[in-house]
Coordinates of C-alpha atoms and ligand atoms in Angstrom, one line a residue:
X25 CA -61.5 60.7 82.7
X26 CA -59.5 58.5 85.0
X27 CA -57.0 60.2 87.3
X28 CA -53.3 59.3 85.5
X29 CA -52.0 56.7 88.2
X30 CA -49.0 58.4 89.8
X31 CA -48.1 57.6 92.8
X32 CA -44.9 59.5 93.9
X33 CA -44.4 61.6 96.5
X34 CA -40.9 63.0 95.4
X35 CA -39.8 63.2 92.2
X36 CA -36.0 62.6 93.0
X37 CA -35.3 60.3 89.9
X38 CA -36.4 58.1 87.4
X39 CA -35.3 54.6 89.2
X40 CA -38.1 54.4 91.6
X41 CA -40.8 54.9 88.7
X42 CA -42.7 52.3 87.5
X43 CA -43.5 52.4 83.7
X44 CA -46.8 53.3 84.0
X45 CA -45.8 56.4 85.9
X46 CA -43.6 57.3 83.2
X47 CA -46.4 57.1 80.6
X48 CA -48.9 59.5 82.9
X49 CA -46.4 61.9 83.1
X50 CA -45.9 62.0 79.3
X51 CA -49.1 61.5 78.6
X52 CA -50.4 64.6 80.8
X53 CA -47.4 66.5 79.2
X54 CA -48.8 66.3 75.9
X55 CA -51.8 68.0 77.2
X56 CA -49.4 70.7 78.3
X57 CA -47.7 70.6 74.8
X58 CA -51.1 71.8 73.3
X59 CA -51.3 74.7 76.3
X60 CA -48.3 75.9 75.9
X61 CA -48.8 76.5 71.7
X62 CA -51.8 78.5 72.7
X63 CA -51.5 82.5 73.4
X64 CA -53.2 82.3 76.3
X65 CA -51.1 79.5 78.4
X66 CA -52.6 79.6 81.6
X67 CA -53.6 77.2 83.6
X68 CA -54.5 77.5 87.5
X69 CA -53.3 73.4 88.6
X70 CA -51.0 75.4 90.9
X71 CA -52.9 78.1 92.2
X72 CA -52.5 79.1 95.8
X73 CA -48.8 76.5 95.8
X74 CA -45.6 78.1 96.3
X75 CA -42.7 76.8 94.0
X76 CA -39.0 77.4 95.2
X77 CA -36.5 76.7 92.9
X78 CA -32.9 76.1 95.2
X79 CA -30.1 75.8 92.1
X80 CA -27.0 75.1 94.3
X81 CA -25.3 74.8 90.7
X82 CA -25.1 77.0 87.7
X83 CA -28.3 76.3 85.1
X84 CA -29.6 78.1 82.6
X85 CA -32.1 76.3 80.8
X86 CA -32.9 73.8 83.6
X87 CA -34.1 77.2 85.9
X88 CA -35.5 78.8 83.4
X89 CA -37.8 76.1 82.5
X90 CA -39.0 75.3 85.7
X91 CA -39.7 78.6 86.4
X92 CA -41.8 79.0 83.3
X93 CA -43.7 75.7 84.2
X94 CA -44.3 76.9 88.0
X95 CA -45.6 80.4 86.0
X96 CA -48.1 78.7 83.7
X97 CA -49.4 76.7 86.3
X98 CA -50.4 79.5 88.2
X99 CA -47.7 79.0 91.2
X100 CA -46.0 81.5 93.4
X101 CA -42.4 80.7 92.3
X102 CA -39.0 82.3 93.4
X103 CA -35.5 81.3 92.5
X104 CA -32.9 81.2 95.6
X105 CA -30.0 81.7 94.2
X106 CA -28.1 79.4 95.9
X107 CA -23.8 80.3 96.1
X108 CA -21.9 77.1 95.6
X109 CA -19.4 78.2 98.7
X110 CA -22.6 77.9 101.3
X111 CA -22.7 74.5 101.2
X112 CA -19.6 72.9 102.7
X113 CA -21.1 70.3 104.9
X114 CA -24.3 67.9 105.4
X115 CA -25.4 70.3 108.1
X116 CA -25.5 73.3 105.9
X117 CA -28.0 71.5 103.8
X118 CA -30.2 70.6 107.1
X119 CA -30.1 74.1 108.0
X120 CA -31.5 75.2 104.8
X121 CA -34.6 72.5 105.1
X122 CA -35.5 74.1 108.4
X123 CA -35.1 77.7 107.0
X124 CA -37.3 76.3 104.3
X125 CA -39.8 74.5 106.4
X126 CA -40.3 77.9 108.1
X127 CA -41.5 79.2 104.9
X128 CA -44.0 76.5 103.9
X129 CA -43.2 75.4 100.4
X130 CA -45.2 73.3 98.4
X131 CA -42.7 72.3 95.8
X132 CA -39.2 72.8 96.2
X133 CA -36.9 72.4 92.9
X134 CA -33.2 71.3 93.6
X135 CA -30.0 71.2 91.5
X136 CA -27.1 70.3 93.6
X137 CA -23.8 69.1 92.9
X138 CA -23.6 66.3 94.9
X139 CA -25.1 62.8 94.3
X140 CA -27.7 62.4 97.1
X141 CA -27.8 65.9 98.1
X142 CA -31.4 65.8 96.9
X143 CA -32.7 63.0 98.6
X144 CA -31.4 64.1 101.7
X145 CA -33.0 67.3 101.5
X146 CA -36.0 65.6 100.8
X147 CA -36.4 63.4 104.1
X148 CA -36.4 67.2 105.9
X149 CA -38.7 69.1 104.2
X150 CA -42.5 69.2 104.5
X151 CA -42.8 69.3 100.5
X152 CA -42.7 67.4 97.3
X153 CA -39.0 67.7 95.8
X154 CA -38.5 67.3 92.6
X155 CA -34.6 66.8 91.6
X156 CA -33.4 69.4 88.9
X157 CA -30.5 67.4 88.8
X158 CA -27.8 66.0 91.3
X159 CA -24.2 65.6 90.6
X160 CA -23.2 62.7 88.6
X161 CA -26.8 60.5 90.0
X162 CA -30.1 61.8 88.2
X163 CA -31.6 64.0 86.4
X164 CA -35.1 62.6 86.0
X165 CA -37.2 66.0 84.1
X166 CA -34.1 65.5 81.4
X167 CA -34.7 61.9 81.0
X168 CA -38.7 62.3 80.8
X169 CA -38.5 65.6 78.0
X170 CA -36.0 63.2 76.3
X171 CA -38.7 60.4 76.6
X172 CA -41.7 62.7 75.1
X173 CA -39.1 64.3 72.3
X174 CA -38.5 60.1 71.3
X175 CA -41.9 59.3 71.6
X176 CA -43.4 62.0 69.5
X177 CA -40.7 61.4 67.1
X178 CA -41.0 57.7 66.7
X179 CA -44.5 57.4 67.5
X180 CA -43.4 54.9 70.2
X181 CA -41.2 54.7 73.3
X182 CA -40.0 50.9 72.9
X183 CA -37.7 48.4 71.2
X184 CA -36.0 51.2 69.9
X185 CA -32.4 51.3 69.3
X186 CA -30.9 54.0 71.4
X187 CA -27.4 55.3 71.4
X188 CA -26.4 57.8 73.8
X189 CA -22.9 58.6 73.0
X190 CA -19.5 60.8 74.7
X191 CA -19.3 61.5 78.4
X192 CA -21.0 58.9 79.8
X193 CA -19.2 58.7 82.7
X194 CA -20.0 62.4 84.4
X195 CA -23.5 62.5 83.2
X196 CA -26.6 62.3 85.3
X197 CA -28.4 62.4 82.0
X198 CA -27.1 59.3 80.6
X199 CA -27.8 57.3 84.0
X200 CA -31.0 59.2 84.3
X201 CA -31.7 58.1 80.4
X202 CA -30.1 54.6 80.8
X203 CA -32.6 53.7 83.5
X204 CA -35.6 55.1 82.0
X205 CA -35.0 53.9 78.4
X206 CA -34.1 50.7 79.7
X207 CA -37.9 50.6 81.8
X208 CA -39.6 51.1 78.5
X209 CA -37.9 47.7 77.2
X210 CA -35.6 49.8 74.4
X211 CA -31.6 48.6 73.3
X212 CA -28.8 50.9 74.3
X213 CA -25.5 51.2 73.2
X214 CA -22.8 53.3 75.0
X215 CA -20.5 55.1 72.8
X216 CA -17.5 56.6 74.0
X217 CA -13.6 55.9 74.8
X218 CA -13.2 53.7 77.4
X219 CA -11.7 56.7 80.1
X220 CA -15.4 58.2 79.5
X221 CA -17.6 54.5 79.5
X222 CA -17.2 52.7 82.5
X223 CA -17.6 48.7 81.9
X224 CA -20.2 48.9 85.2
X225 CA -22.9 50.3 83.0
X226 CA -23.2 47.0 81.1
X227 CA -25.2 46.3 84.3
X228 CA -27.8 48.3 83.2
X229 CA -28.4 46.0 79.7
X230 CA -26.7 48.8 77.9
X231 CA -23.8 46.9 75.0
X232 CA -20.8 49.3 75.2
X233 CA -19.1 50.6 71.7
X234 CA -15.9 52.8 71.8
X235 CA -16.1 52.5 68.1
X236 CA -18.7 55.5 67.2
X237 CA -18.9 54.1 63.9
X238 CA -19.7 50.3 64.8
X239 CA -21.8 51.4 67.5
X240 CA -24.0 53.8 65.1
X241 CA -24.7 51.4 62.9
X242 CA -28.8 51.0 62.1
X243 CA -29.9 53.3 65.2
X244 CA -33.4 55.3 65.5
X245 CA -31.8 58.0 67.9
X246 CA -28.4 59.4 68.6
X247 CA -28.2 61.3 71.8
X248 CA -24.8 63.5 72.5
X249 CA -23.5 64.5 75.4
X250 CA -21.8 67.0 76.6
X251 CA -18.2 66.6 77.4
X252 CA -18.4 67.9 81.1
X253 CA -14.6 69.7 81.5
X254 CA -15.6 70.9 85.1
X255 CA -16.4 67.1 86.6
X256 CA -12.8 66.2 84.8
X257 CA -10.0 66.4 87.2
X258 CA -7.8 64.4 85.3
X259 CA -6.9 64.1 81.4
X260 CA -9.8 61.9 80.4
X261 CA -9.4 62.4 76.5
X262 CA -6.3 63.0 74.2
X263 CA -7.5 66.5 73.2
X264 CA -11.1 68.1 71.8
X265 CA -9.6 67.7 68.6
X266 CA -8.7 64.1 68.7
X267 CA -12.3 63.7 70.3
X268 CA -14.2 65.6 67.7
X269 CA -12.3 62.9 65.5
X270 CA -13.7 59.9 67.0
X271 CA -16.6 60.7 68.7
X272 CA -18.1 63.9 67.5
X273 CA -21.4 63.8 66.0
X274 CA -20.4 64.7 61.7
X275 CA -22.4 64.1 58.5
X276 CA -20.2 60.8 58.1
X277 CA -20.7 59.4 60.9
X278 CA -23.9 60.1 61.2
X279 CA -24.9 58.3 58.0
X280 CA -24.4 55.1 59.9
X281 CA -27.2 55.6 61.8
X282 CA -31.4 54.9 60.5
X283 CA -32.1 57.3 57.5
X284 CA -34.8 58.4 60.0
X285 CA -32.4 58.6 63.3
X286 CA -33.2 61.9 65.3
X287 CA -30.6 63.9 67.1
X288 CA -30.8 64.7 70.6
X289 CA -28.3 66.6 73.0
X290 CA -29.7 68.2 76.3
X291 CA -27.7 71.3 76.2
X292 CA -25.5 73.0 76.8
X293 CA -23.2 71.9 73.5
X294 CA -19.9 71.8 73.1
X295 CA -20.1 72.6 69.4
X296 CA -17.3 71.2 67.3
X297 CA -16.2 69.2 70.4
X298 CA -19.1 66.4 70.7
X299 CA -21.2 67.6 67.6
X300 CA -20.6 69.3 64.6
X301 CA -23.0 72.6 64.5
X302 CA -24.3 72.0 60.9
X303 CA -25.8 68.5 62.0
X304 CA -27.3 70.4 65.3
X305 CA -29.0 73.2 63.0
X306 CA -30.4 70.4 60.8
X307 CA -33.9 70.2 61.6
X308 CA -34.6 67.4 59.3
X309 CA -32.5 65.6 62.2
X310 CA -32.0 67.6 64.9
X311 CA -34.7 67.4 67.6
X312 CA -32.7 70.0 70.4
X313 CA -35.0 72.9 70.0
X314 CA -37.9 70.0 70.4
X315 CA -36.3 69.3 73.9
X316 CA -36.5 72.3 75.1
X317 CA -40.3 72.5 74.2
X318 CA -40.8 69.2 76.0
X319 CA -38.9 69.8 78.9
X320 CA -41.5 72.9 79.8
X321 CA -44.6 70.5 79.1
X322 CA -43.0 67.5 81.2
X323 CA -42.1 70.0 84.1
X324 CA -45.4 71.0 84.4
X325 CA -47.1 67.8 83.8
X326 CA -45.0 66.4 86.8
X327 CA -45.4 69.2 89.6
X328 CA -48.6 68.8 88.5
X329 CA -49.1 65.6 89.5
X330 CA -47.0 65.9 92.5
X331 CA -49.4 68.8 93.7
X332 CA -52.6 66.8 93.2
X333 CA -51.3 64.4 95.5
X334 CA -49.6 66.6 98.1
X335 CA -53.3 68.1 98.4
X336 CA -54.7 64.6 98.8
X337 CA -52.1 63.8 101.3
X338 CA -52.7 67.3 103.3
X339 CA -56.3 66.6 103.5
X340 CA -55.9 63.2 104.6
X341 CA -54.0 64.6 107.6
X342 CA -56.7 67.2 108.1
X343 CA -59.2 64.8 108.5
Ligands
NCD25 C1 -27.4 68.8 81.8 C2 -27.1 68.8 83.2 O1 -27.0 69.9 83.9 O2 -26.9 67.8 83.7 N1 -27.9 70.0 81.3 C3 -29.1 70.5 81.5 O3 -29.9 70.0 82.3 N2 -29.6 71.4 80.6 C4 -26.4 68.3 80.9 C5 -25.1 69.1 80.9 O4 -24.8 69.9 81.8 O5 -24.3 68.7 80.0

């Protein structure tokens, strides 16, 4: 079999992928889809690697799923648990490549708050990074599960009508999405009120709705997002009630969409704020438990990858 052709150093978001690159990482996480159904889930791509996971925010799923994937793969893996009150300034964040350097990582996982925290770690440390999520910039293991969880679903990962509706504006998944979705030639819409859906995202080809119902209308996935209270410091919406109104995810609404439209939300849900909990629970719809599944398989497809070629680099330094 051919080596899948990925190319990537860093896995630090989902702009500088090119398509192909997307479709080895799914494709290798199908493999991992299988492994992970077995009862014996072991594989040994990681053997001998050391896997640090540095969550400089809160996560619960996000960890917990990269630890798994580290596990299966056969990787040393510890969590730092990293106190948002050490990092106050860019030198914080230097000091904690060195400390890491001194350790030797191989992969180094990263959720911080800050846009670009990520990358800069990355340019310091002698190890692939792969971004677990950065404040409001990327989130590119979301966007790729989310990717597998369409594809599987719709047989297909193009000229799909996409709508990825609420808190647009806070959401590293929505950019993360946006920009992948939009590389795999499919039509977005933007549903939200206008506080939560700034106009610059038409940039990215996506048509903007604040209308949930127009915006609905005929569309083979809806994907809810979270309304992120602690990135608000201002009143962005009337109140959760009025919100749940217009732009939570009900039976009616939902009946605008394809008979056939899947429902996506990457979790943590607000329920009765952006979605109703009957229409998450439906699994005649509701694809969330599928994410989870995926984001375990495309985790492990991906620091796979990234390990085969951080050995290929190593040895061509060796030699
Ligand atoms: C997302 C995140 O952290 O950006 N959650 C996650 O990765 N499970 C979305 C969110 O927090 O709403």
């Amino acid at each position: 079999m051919q080596p899948p052709s990925f190319d990537q150093r860093h896995l630090l978001g989902i702009e500088p992928l090119h398509p192909h690159e997307i479709t080895a990482i799914l494709d290798l996480a199908e493999t991992y889809v299988a492994l992970n159904r077995q009862t014996e889930k072991h594989s040994d791509a990681l053997a001998g690697l050391t896997q640090v996971n540095m969550f400089f925010e809160n996560s619960t799923r996000t960890q917990a799923s990269f630890e798994l994937a580290g596990k299966r793969l056969g990787a040393d893996v510890m969590n730092m648990a990293m106190q948002a009150s050490s990092i106050k300034k860019g030198e914080t964040l230097i000091d904690t490549a060195m400390t890491l350097n001194a350790m030797h990582p191989d992969l180094l996982v990263v959720r911080h708050p800050h846009s670009g925290a990520v990358d800069l770690l990355a340019q310091k440390v002698h190890c692939a990074v792969l971004n677990a999520g950065d404040g409001r910039h990327e989130h590119p293991t979301q966007a790729l599960l989310d990717a597998l969880t369409i594809r599987r679903a719709k047989g297909r990962l193009h000229r799909l009508n996409i709508a990825i509706c609420g808190d647009i504006a806070h959401s590293r998944v929505a950019r993360s999405n946006l920009i992948l979705l939009g590389k795999m030639e499919n039509r977005i819409r933007l549903i939200g009120p206008p506080t939560l859906v700034p106009q610059q995202f038409a940039e990215f080809g996506a048509e903007i709705y604040d209308d949930m119902r127009e915006g609905l209308k005929d569309v083979d996935v809806v994907m809810m997002l979270r309304l992120q209270k602690e990135r608000m410091d201002g009143g962005f919406i009337p109140s959760e009630r009025e919100y749940f109104y217009r732009y939570g995810l009900d039976a009616d609404k939902l009946a605008l969409a394809k008979p056939d439209a899947i429902v996506m939300h990457p979790g943590p849900m607000n329920r009765g704020v952006e979605i109703d909990g009957t229409i998450a629970d439906d699994i005649k719809r509701s694809v969330i438990q599928e994410q989870v599944e995926m984001g375990v398989a495309v985790r492990m497809a991906a620091m796979d990858l990234l390990a085969r070629n951080l050995r290929r680099a190593r040895q061509a330094e060796a030699r």
